mmCIF file of C-alpha atoms in Angstrom:
data_model
loop_
_atom_site.group_PDB
_atom_site.id
_atom_site.type_symbol
_atom_site.label_atom_id
_atom_site.label_comp_id
_atom_site.label_asym_id
_atom_site.label_seq_id
_atom_site.Cartn_x
_atom_site.Cartn_y
_atom_site.Cartn_z
ATOM 1 C CA MET A 116 113.466 146.991 131.757
ATOM 2 C CA GLU A 117 113.452 150.669 130.920
ATOM 3 C CA GLN A 118 116.866 150.398 129.276
ATOM 4 C CA HIS A 119 115.749 147.397 127.240
ATOM 5 C CA THR A 120 112.695 149.297 126.050
ATOM 6 C CA ARG A 121 114.823 152.202 124.959
ATOM 7 C CA ARG A 122 117.151 149.900 123.009
ATOM 8 C CA GLU A 123 114.236 148.283 121.211
ATOM 9 C CA ARG A 124 112.692 151.593 120.155
ATOM 10 C CA PRO A 125 113.622 152.083 116.481
ATOM 11 C CA LEU A 126 115.402 155.246 115.441
ATOM 12 C CA PRO A 127 113.652 157.424 112.882
ATOM 13 C CA SER A 128 114.858 156.981 109.332
ATOM 14 C CA PRO A 129 116.526 159.914 107.552
ATOM 15 C CA ALA A 130 113.533 160.231 105.206
ATOM 16 C CA HIS A 131 111.155 160.317 108.155
ATOM 17 C CA GLN A 132 113.363 162.904 109.845
ATOM 18 C CA ILE A 133 113.345 165.136 106.763
ATOM 19 C CA GLU A 134 109.591 164.776 106.436
ATOM 20 C CA THR A 135 109.145 165.690 110.091
ATOM 21 C CA ASP A 136 111.439 168.679 109.766
ATOM 22 C CA ASP A 137 109.586 169.926 106.673
ATOM 23 C CA ARG A 138 106.246 169.494 108.390
ATOM 24 C CA THR A 139 107.513 171.390 111.405
ATOM 25 C CA ALA A 140 108.840 174.206 109.246
ATOM 26 C CA LEU A 141 105.660 174.521 107.205
ATOM 27 C CA VAL A 142 103.015 173.970 109.864
ATOM 28 C CA CYS A 143 104.494 174.622 113.273
ATOM 29 C CA LYS A 144 106.747 177.538 112.458
ATOM 30 C CA PRO A 145 105.577 180.574 114.434
ATOM 31 C CA ARG A 146 104.561 183.585 112.469
ATOM 32 C CA THR A 147 106.890 186.531 112.350
ATOM 33 C CA LYS A 148 105.695 190.059 112.032
ATOM 34 C CA GLY A 149 105.097 191.045 108.423
ATOM 35 C CA GLY A 150 106.348 187.792 106.973
ATOM 36 C CA ASN A 151 103.401 185.441 106.498
ATOM 37 C CA SER A 152 99.854 185.371 105.199
ATOM 38 C CA ASP A 153 96.985 182.946 105.408
ATOM 39 C CA LEU A 154 95.863 180.831 102.458
ATOM 40 C CA PRO A 155 92.942 183.063 101.325
ATOM 41 C CA SER A 156 95.142 186.165 101.363
ATOM 42 C CA ALA A 157 97.859 184.443 99.351
ATOM 43 C CA GLY A 158 95.229 183.055 96.993
ATOM 44 C CA PHE A 159 93.721 186.470 96.251
ATOM 45 C CA ASN A 160 97.152 187.933 95.504
ATOM 46 C CA VAL A 161 98.172 185.021 93.284
ATOM 47 C CA ILE A 162 94.900 185.036 91.339
ATOM 48 C CA ASN A 163 95.038 188.805 90.930
ATOM 49 C CA SER A 164 98.595 188.554 89.667
ATOM 50 C CA ILE A 165 97.859 185.716 87.246
ATOM 51 C CA ILE A 166 94.423 186.752 85.993
ATOM 52 C CA GLY A 167 93.835 190.327 87.113
ATOM 53 C CA SER A 168 93.322 192.445 84.051
ATOM 54 C CA GLY A 169 94.964 189.840 81.847
ATOM 55 C CA ILE A 170 91.749 188.148 80.864
ATOM 56 C CA ILE A 171 90.535 191.415 79.345
ATOM 57 C CA GLY A 172 93.214 191.443 76.672
ATOM 58 C CA LEU A 173 92.760 187.955 75.262
ATOM 59 C CA PRO A 174 90.538 189.221 72.423
ATOM 60 C CA TYR A 175 93.456 191.334 71.196
ATOM 61 C CA SER A 176 95.659 188.255 71.003
ATOM 62 C CA MET A 177 92.915 186.396 69.141
ATOM 63 C CA LYS A 178 92.696 189.267 66.673
ATOM 64 C CA GLN A 179 96.446 189.242 66.117
ATOM 65 C CA ALA A 180 96.693 185.496 65.535
ATOM 66 C CA GLY A 181 93.319 184.718 63.977
ATOM 67 C CA PHE A 182 90.549 183.356 66.172
ATOM 68 C CA PRO A 183 90.909 179.588 65.488
ATOM 69 C CA LEU A 184 94.700 179.649 65.726
ATOM 70 C CA GLY A 185 94.439 181.980 68.719
ATOM 71 C CA ILE A 186 92.408 179.399 70.633
ATOM 72 C CA LEU A 187 94.948 176.701 69.803
ATOM 73 C CA LEU A 188 97.823 178.965 70.850
ATOM 74 C CA LEU A 189 96.073 179.800 74.121
ATOM 75 C CA VAL A 190 95.703 176.112 74.963
ATOM 76 C CA GLY A 191 99.270 175.441 73.859
ATOM 77 C CA VAL A 192 100.737 178.255 75.961
ATOM 78 C CA ALA A 193 98.734 177.058 78.980
ATOM 79 C CA TYR A 194 100.071 173.514 78.532
ATOM 80 C CA ILE A 195 103.664 174.685 78.101
ATOM 81 C CA THR A 196 103.398 176.897 81.184
ATOM 82 C CA ASP A 197 102.085 174.002 83.241
ATOM 83 C CA TYR A 198 104.768 171.657 81.891
ATOM 84 C CA SER A 199 107.500 174.220 82.585
ATOM 85 C CA ILE A 200 106.439 174.400 86.224
ATOM 86 C CA ILE A 201 106.684 170.605 86.443
ATOM 87 C CA LEU A 202 110.169 170.767 84.918
ATOM 88 C CA LEU A 203 111.191 173.374 87.494
ATOM 89 C CA ILE A 204 110.102 171.029 90.269
ATOM 90 C CA LYS A 205 111.926 168.069 88.702
ATOM 91 C CA GLY A 206 114.991 170.221 88.155
ATOM 92 C CA GLY A 207 114.865 171.337 91.767
ATOM 93 C CA ASN A 208 114.781 167.717 92.907
ATOM 94 C CA LEU A 209 117.730 166.804 90.689
ATOM 95 C CA SER A 210 119.825 169.751 91.860
ATOM 96 C CA GLY A 211 118.740 169.816 95.477
ATOM 97 C CA THR A 212 117.418 173.367 95.191
ATOM 98 C CA ASN A 213 114.047 174.838 96.110
ATOM 99 C CA SER A 214 113.815 178.074 94.114
ATOM 100 C CA TYR A 215 114.000 179.152 90.480
ATOM 101 C CA GLN A 216 117.083 181.281 91.163
ATOM 102 C CA GLU A 217 118.971 178.514 92.947
ATOM 103 C CA LEU A 218 118.124 176.057 90.176
ATOM 104 C CA VAL A 219 119.540 178.317 87.463
ATOM 105 C CA ASN A 220 122.576 179.142 89.597
ATOM 106 C CA LYS A 221 123.264 175.434 90.119
ATOM 107 C CA SER A 222 122.771 174.687 86.412
ATOM 108 C CA TYR A 223 124.540 177.600 84.711
ATOM 109 C CA GLY A 224 126.431 179.399 87.445
ATOM 110 C CA PHE A 225 126.357 183.043 88.446
ATOM 111 C CA ILE A 226 126.000 184.294 84.859
ATOM 112 C CA GLY A 227 122.811 182.264 84.449
ATOM 113 C CA TYR A 228 121.570 183.588 87.776
ATOM 114 C CA LEU A 229 122.142 187.186 86.633
ATOM 115 C CA ILE A 230 120.346 186.577 83.336
ATOM 116 C CA LEU A 231 117.365 185.060 85.133
ATOM 117 C CA SER A 232 117.294 187.892 87.682
ATOM 118 C CA THR A 233 117.383 190.466 84.879
ATOM 119 C CA LEU A 234 114.431 188.822 83.145
ATOM 120 C CA GLN A 235 112.535 188.466 86.424
ATOM 121 C CA PHE A 236 113.046 192.175 87.003
ATOM 122 C CA LEU A 237 112.197 193.324 83.484
ATOM 123 C CA TYR A 238 108.943 191.402 83.159
ATOM 124 C CA PRO A 239 107.087 193.018 86.111
ATOM 125 C CA PHE A 240 108.885 196.345 85.603
ATOM 126 C CA ILE A 241 107.670 196.655 82.011
ATOM 127 C CA ALA A 242 104.250 195.543 83.230
ATOM 128 C CA MET A 243 104.299 198.497 85.630
ATOM 129 C CA ILE A 244 104.984 200.812 82.698
ATOM 130 C CA SER A 245 102.123 199.210 80.776
ATOM 131 C CA TYR A 246 99.779 199.626 83.744
ATOM 132 C CA ASN A 247 100.569 203.326 83.922
ATOM 133 C CA ILE A 248 99.956 203.745 80.192
ATOM 134 C CA ILE A 249 96.598 201.970 80.469
ATOM 135 C CA THR A 250 95.643 204.013 83.548
ATOM 136 C CA GLY A 251 96.404 207.279 81.792
ATOM 137 C CA ASP A 252 94.545 206.328 78.620
ATOM 138 C CA THR A 253 91.539 204.823 80.381
ATOM 139 C CA LEU A 254 90.837 207.305 83.151
ATOM 140 C CA THR A 255 91.206 210.363 80.916
ATOM 141 C CA LYS A 256 88.273 209.048 78.890
ATOM 142 C CA VAL A 257 86.302 208.572 82.107
ATOM 143 C CA PHE A 258 86.957 212.121 83.302
ATOM 144 C CA GLN A 259 86.057 213.563 79.886
ATOM 145 C CA THR A 260 82.485 212.386 80.417
ATOM 146 C CA ILE A 261 82.123 214.423 83.622
ATOM 147 C CA PRO A 262 80.023 217.573 83.018
ATOM 148 C CA GLY A 263 82.189 220.668 83.038
ATOM 149 C CA VAL A 264 85.434 218.864 82.232
ATOM 150 C CA GLY A 265 86.504 220.401 78.947
ATOM 151 C CA PRO A 266 89.390 219.482 76.634
ATOM 152 C CA ASP A 267 91.714 221.922 78.426
ATOM 153 C CA ASN A 268 91.016 220.517 81.890
ATOM 154 C CA LEU A 269 93.999 218.965 83.689
ATOM 155 C CA LEU A 270 92.008 215.749 84.130
ATOM 156 C CA THR A 271 92.141 215.175 80.375
ATOM 157 C CA TYR A 272 95.960 214.990 80.283
ATOM 158 C CA ARG A 273 97.303 211.475 80.689
ATOM 159 C CA GLN A 274 100.521 212.728 82.303
ATOM 160 C CA VAL A 275 98.579 214.464 85.071
ATOM 161 C CA ILE A 276 96.448 211.371 85.687
ATOM 162 C CA ILE A 277 99.487 209.082 85.853
ATOM 163 C CA LEU A 278 101.321 211.366 88.281
ATOM 164 C CA CYS A 279 98.298 211.784 90.553
ATOM 165 C CA ILE A 280 97.508 208.064 90.600
ATOM 166 C CA THR A 281 101.155 207.232 91.353
ATOM 167 C CA ILE A 282 101.475 209.710 94.220
ATOM 168 C CA ILE A 283 98.074 209.048 95.791
ATOM 169 C CA PHE A 284 97.578 205.305 95.244
ATOM 170 C CA THR A 285 100.214 203.095 93.642
ATOM 171 C CA LEU A 286 103.304 204.375 95.464
ATOM 172 C CA PRO A 287 101.771 204.187 98.979
ATOM 173 C CA MET A 288 100.470 200.656 98.321
ATOM 174 C CA SER A 289 103.829 199.622 96.860
ATOM 175 C CA LEU A 290 105.585 200.708 100.053
ATOM 176 C CA TYR A 291 104.042 197.850 102.051
ATOM 177 C CA ARG A 292 106.672 195.369 103.208
ATOM 178 C CA ASP A 293 104.179 192.511 103.617
ATOM 179 C CA ILE A 294 102.357 191.456 100.472
ATOM 180 C CA ALA A 295 99.593 189.943 102.640
ATOM 181 C CA LYS A 296 98.345 193.474 103.245
ATOM 182 C CA LEU A 297 97.341 193.618 99.591
ATOM 183 C CA ALA A 298 94.935 190.674 99.947
ATOM 184 C CA LYS A 299 91.850 192.895 100.328
ATOM 185 C CA VAL A 300 93.029 195.033 97.446
ATOM 186 C CA SER A 301 93.417 191.934 95.268
ATOM 187 C CA PHE A 302 89.952 190.733 96.264
ATOM 188 C CA ILE A 303 88.441 194.059 95.182
ATOM 189 C CA SER A 304 90.361 193.828 91.919
ATOM 190 C CA LEU A 305 88.919 190.361 91.219
ATOM 191 C CA ILE A 306 85.392 191.615 91.861
ATOM 192 C CA LEU A 307 85.926 194.517 89.449
ATOM 193 C CA THR A 308 87.323 192.118 86.854
ATOM 194 C CA THR A 309 84.076 190.127 87.089
ATOM 195 C CA VAL A 310 82.084 193.340 86.615
ATOM 196 C CA ILE A 311 84.177 194.184 83.554
ATOM 197 C CA LEU A 312 83.513 190.759 82.026
ATOM 198 C CA VAL A 313 79.776 191.235 82.520
ATOM 199 C CA ILE A 314 79.941 194.638 80.816
ATOM 200 C CA VAL A 315 81.901 193.207 77.897
ATOM 201 C CA MET A 316 79.356 190.392 77.467
ATOM 202 C CA ILE A 317 76.483 192.891 77.519
ATOM 203 C CA ARG A 318 78.162 195.032 74.886
ATOM 204 C CA THR A 319 78.806 191.916 72.795
ATOM 205 C CA THR A 320 75.037 191.482 72.397
ATOM 206 C CA THR A 321 74.170 195.175 71.937
ATOM 207 C CA LEU A 322 77.125 196.493 69.953
ATOM 208 C CA GLY A 323 78.128 193.391 68.012
ATOM 209 C CA PRO A 324 75.265 193.433 65.483
ATOM 210 C CA LEU A 325 75.992 197.096 64.652
ATOM 211 C CA VAL A 326 79.646 196.534 63.740
ATOM 212 C CA PRO A 327 80.113 195.644 60.055
ATOM 213 C CA LYS A 328 81.491 192.188 59.425
ATOM 214 C CA THR A 329 85.007 191.890 58.022
ATOM 215 C CA GLU A 330 86.159 189.255 55.570
ATOM 216 C CA SER A 331 89.114 188.202 57.719
ATOM 217 C CA ALA A 332 87.148 187.876 60.971
ATOM 218 C CA TRP A 333 87.259 184.061 60.969
ATOM 219 C CA ILE A 334 90.495 183.488 59.090
ATOM 220 C CA PHE A 335 92.375 180.582 60.647
ATOM 221 C CA ALA A 336 95.788 182.240 61.034
ATOM 222 C CA LYS A 337 97.374 185.650 60.526
ATOM 223 C CA SER A 338 100.936 186.792 60.072
ATOM 224 C CA ASN A 339 101.052 188.252 63.593
ATOM 225 C CA ALA A 340 100.559 184.878 65.276
ATOM 226 C CA ILE A 341 104.114 184.812 66.664
ATOM 227 C CA GLN A 342 103.654 188.232 68.204
ATOM 228 C CA ALA A 343 100.327 187.163 69.658
ATOM 229 C CA ILE A 344 102.074 184.485 71.734
ATOM 230 C CA GLY A 345 104.070 187.158 73.508
ATOM 231 C CA VAL A 346 101.103 189.494 73.890
ATOM 232 C CA MET A 347 98.833 186.921 75.554
ATOM 233 C CA SER A 348 98.899 188.963 78.744
ATOM 234 C CA PHE A 349 96.684 192.048 78.559
ATOM 235 C CA GLY A 350 95.536 194.940 76.294
ATOM 236 C CA ASP A 351 93.060 197.804 76.375
ATOM 237 C CA ILE A 352 89.848 196.280 75.035
ATOM 238 C CA PHE A 353 87.879 199.409 75.972
ATOM 239 C CA GLU A 354 89.523 201.232 73.078
ATOM 240 C CA ASN A 355 86.843 199.500 70.971
ATOM 241 C CA TYR A 356 83.928 201.287 72.659
ATOM 242 C CA CYS A 357 82.591 204.769 71.982
ATOM 243 C CA ARG A 358 83.410 207.570 74.388
ATOM 244 C CA ASP A 359 79.737 208.437 74.841
ATOM 245 C CA ASP A 360 78.857 204.893 75.870
ATOM 246 C CA ASP A 361 77.956 205.249 79.557
ATOM 247 C CA LEU A 362 78.142 201.532 80.282
ATOM 248 C CA ALA A 363 81.564 201.296 78.652
ATOM 249 C CA THR A 364 82.664 204.367 80.625
ATOM 250 C CA PHE A 365 81.770 202.598 83.847
ATOM 251 C CA GLY A 366 83.719 199.597 82.578
ATOM 252 C CA ARG A 367 86.701 201.853 81.869
ATOM 253 C CA PHE A 368 86.534 203.142 85.423
ATOM 254 C CA CYS A 369 86.505 199.591 86.817
ATOM 255 C CA TYR A 370 89.332 198.652 84.490
ATOM 256 C CA GLY A 371 91.441 201.599 85.595
ATOM 257 C CA VAL A 372 90.894 200.773 89.264
ATOM 258 C CA THR A 373 91.804 197.134 88.616
ATOM 259 C CA ILE A 374 95.057 198.185 86.963
ATOM 260 C CA ILE A 375 95.879 200.485 89.886
ATOM 261 C CA LEU A 376 95.261 197.699 92.393
ATOM 262 C CA THR A 377 97.440 195.225 90.459
ATOM 263 C CA PHE A 378 100.397 197.605 90.091
ATOM 264 C CA PRO A 379 101.799 197.098 93.648
ATOM 265 C CA ILE A 380 102.105 193.328 93.185
ATOM 266 C CA GLU A 381 104.417 193.853 90.219
ATOM 267 C CA CYS A 382 106.433 196.345 92.270
ATOM 268 C CA PHE A 383 106.842 193.725 95.001
ATOM 269 C CA VAL A 384 108.452 191.361 92.480
ATOM 270 C CA THR A 385 110.884 193.944 91.110
ATOM 271 C CA ARG A 386 111.935 194.959 94.619
ATOM 272 C CA GLU A 387 112.406 191.324 95.643
ATOM 273 C CA VAL A 388 114.745 190.709 92.698
ATOM 274 C CA ILE A 389 116.813 193.782 93.563
ATOM 275 C CA ALA A 390 116.983 192.691 97.203
ATOM 276 C CA ASN A 391 118.148 189.178 96.257
ATOM 277 C CA VAL A 392 120.816 190.305 93.798
ATOM 278 C CA PHE A 393 122.314 193.301 95.603
ATOM 279 C CA PHE A 394 121.353 193.015 99.276
ATOM 280 C CA SER A 395 121.350 189.265 100.041
ATOM 281 C CA GLY A 396 117.556 189.201 100.170
ATOM 282 C CA THR A 397 117.151 191.691 103.023
ATOM 283 C CA LEU A 398 116.349 195.403 102.856
ATOM 284 C CA THR A 399 116.491 197.784 105.767
ATOM 285 C CA THR A 400 113.594 200.206 106.160
ATOM 286 C CA ILE A 401 115.532 203.003 104.489
ATOM 287 C CA LEU A 402 116.636 200.799 101.593
ATOM 288 C CA HIS A 403 113.109 199.414 101.241
ATOM 289 C CA VAL A 404 111.672 202.903 100.817
ATOM 290 C CA ALA A 405 114.521 204.057 98.576
ATOM 291 C CA VAL A 406 114.352 201.071 96.211
ATOM 292 C CA THR A 407 110.551 201.286 96.003
ATOM 293 C CA VAL A 408 110.557 205.011 95.235
ATOM 294 C CA ILE A 409 113.289 204.636 92.601
ATOM 295 C CA VAL A 410 111.579 201.718 90.833
ATOM 296 C CA VAL A 411 108.175 203.428 90.801
ATOM 297 C CA ALA A 412 109.700 206.754 89.742
ATOM 298 C CA VAL A 413 111.594 205.241 86.807
ATOM 299 C CA ALA A 414 108.553 203.248 85.618
ATOM 300 C CA THR A 415 106.354 206.334 85.910
ATOM 301 C CA SER A 416 108.855 208.537 84.063
ATOM 302 C CA ILE A 417 109.004 206.129 81.127
ATOM 303 C CA SER A 418 105.204 205.892 80.957
ATOM 304 C CA LEU A 419 104.957 209.691 80.926
ATOM 305 C CA VAL A 420 107.117 210.085 77.814
ATOM 306 C CA TYR A 421 106.082 206.900 75.974
ATOM 307 C CA ASP A 422 102.467 205.981 75.426
ATOM 308 C CA CYS A 423 102.353 203.225 72.794
ATOM 309 C CA LEU A 424 101.076 200.164 74.637
ATOM 310 C CA GLY A 425 101.186 197.573 71.857
ATOM 311 C CA ILE A 426 104.946 197.582 71.306
ATOM 312 C CA VAL A 427 105.593 197.587 75.060
ATOM 313 C CA LEU A 428 103.454 194.476 75.509
ATOM 314 C CA GLU A 429 104.977 192.661 72.554
ATOM 315 C CA LEU A 430 108.570 193.289 73.592
ATOM 316 C CA ASN A 431 107.832 192.341 77.192
ATOM 317 C CA GLY A 432 106.184 189.098 76.153
ATOM 318 C CA ILE A 433 108.805 188.154 73.606
ATOM 319 C CA LEU A 434 111.986 189.188 75.428
ATOM 320 C CA SER A 435 110.967 188.471 79.038
ATOM 321 C CA ALA A 436 108.039 186.057 79.296
ATOM 322 C CA THR A 437 109.167 183.687 76.556
ATOM 323 C CA PRO A 438 112.615 182.964 78.078
ATOM 324 C CA LEU A 439 111.155 182.673 81.586
ATOM 325 C CA VAL A 440 108.491 180.158 80.546
ATOM 326 C CA PHE A 441 109.796 178.402 77.411
ATOM 327 C CA ILE A 442 113.580 178.523 77.425
ATOM 328 C CA ILE A 443 115.162 178.628 80.894
ATOM 329 C CA PRO A 444 113.152 175.831 82.640
ATOM 330 C CA THR A 445 113.726 173.419 79.761
ATOM 331 C CA ALA A 446 117.421 174.337 79.434
ATOM 332 C CA CYS A 447 117.968 173.695 83.147
ATOM 333 C CA TYR A 448 116.197 170.346 83.038
ATOM 334 C CA LEU A 449 118.085 169.189 79.958
ATOM 335 C CA LYS A 450 121.388 170.044 81.634
ATOM 336 C CA LEU A 451 120.513 168.215 84.854
ATOM 337 C CA SER A 452 118.575 165.264 83.452
ATOM 338 C CA GLU A 453 120.150 161.849 83.864
ATOM 339 C CA GLU A 454 117.670 160.150 81.500
ATOM 340 C CA ARG A 455 118.514 158.970 77.988
ATOM 341 C CA TRP A 456 118.189 161.551 75.232
ATOM 342 C CA ASN A 457 115.060 159.838 73.858
ATOM 343 C CA HIS A 458 113.210 159.961 77.186
ATOM 344 C CA SER A 459 109.823 161.694 76.843
ATOM 345 C CA ASP A 460 110.749 164.545 79.211
ATOM 346 C CA ASN A 461 113.939 165.233 77.288
ATOM 347 C CA LEU A 462 112.193 165.157 73.930
ATOM 348 C CA ILE A 463 109.367 167.448 75.051
ATOM 349 C CA SER A 464 111.838 169.784 76.772
ATOM 350 C CA GLY A 465 113.926 169.994 73.621
ATOM 351 C CA LEU A 466 110.830 170.754 71.547
ATOM 352 C CA ILE A 467 109.659 173.495 73.926
ATOM 353 C CA LEU A 468 113.162 174.966 74.008
ATOM 354 C CA THR A 469 113.268 175.087 70.203
ATOM 355 C CA VAL A 470 109.828 176.673 70.000
ATOM 356 C CA GLY A 471 110.815 179.231 72.630
ATOM 357 C CA VAL A 472 113.952 180.283 70.763
ATOM 358 C CA LEU A 473 111.954 180.484 67.524
ATOM 359 C CA VAL A 474 109.193 182.592 69.077
ATOM 360 C CA MET A 475 111.706 184.899 70.721
ATOM 361 C CA THR A 476 113.784 185.424 67.580
ATOM 362 C CA VAL A 477 111.025 185.715 64.979
ATOM 363 C CA GLY A 478 108.769 187.712 67.298
ATOM 364 C CA PHE A 479 111.486 190.261 68.025
ATOM 365 C CA VAL A 480 112.303 190.709 64.332
ATOM 366 C CA MET A 481 108.629 191.105 63.407
ATOM 367 C CA THR A 482 108.032 193.593 66.220
ATOM 368 C CA ILE A 483 110.907 195.755 65.025
ATOM 369 C CA LEU A 484 110.089 195.491 61.314
ATOM 370 C CA HIS A 485 106.297 195.559 61.626
ATOM 371 C CA PRO A 486 105.352 197.340 64.871
ATOM 372 C CA GLN A 487 101.692 197.470 65.790
ATOM 373 C CA GLU A 488 99.894 200.743 65.189
ATOM 374 C CA CYS A 489 99.797 203.011 68.226
ATOM 375 C CA SER A 490 96.162 204.113 68.067
ATOM 376 C CA HIS A 491 95.120 204.781 71.654
ATOM 377 C CA GLY A 492 92.500 207.522 71.931
ATOM 378 C CA LYS A 493 91.357 206.959 68.342
ATOM 379 C CA GLU A 494 87.587 206.846 68.012
ATOM 380 C CA MET A 495 86.305 203.814 66.144
ATOM 381 C CA PHE A 496 84.587 204.382 62.805
ATOM 382 C CA TYR A 497 81.227 203.178 64.102
ATOM 383 C CA CYS A 498 81.211 205.881 66.791
ATOM 384 C CA PHE A 499 80.755 208.839 64.470
ATOM 385 C CA PRO A 500 77.630 211.006 64.881
ATOM 386 C CA HIS A 501 75.654 209.400 62.059
ATOM 387 C CA ASN A 502 75.589 206.179 64.105
ATOM 388 C CA ALA A 503 73.338 207.698 66.759
ATOM 389 C CA SER A 504 71.913 204.331 67.763
ATOM 390 C CA LEU A 505 75.271 203.362 69.223
ATOM 391 C CA TYR A 506 74.992 205.951 71.981
ATOM 392 C CA ASN A 507 72.106 204.196 73.665
ATOM 393 C CA SER A 508 73.755 202.733 76.762
ATOM 394 C CA THR A 509 70.674 201.093 78.241
ATOM 395 C CA LEU A 510 70.698 197.388 78.885
ATOM 396 C CA PRO A 511 69.003 195.081 76.375
ATOM 397 C CA PRO A 512 65.378 194.178 77.227
ATOM 398 C CA PHE A 513 64.805 190.872 78.951
#
């Protein structure tokens, strides 16, 4: 009877077996030291990486493109980003891969894998340089408001600020092997970002009426629209506020801290790319420390000698972000797709690929021929002494 029962018991199907194995790997896999994080911790890090200080710089992109066109571009970039992620998933299913790197390697071989890895390294690495530039520019203005800190004080030199912040904060946090340890840091960064948004909204109501209107404020599109697509990441909005504005100074302080707390996440990405390409994905303790120190040191050195943020952001967006989001996912899907050429996914992928190549080419040419003015530290015209009313930093009456 027992043997008969065993013969009648159906064997699990291959699909059911795969599903069971996946569930076991995702849910029942025991945690290893330093290798996992819970959902809230991962969520804080992801949100901090995606939003972080990025939301602060959207006004700069709107200014570059023209406000109406800027809104349309923002929605368009969001849609393309979402669609590219879907294409990556579909491409992974077609190729039997489960990572961006494996997908590109399967589609275009080792050369494609190296190109992708280079872009994945450059994007966060240049972001690290940008973060240092912003930290130096922002915190020097904060320290200048401290009584007794004169123009010759070391705290007013951006190079000193960048070096001190790197040694005391960003390098130690970047040395963590487990990104889950940055969850609390990311949570603090998100809180400070909320504070910054509140400050910006307050200054919109108090400072806005005092700034003279410009004729081109509501123009639909400007010639820098292509560059604005690449710059839709972040920029130093606090350059628009007067140095004697106490509320804006507090906002600058929060902004600087937010940048410092976001820096290690970018370092994690650069180190992961190096580990995957040169060390088969695994770094010993000595290599981990060495790679981290070298990456942070090189990024810091560049930020010490170069301080023009606008061009850095434009080149990073155009040469790194655009291929990663517009070009490579669509190129991989088009190569792997088994659908007819007129299938909707193929048509949309081809359109996005064309737009990506256009944005990359035209944006690079415009950035080289017409670079944005490097005006950090320049006081705005409405901050001169005759505009005494602008120095009142009290909140508007309720």
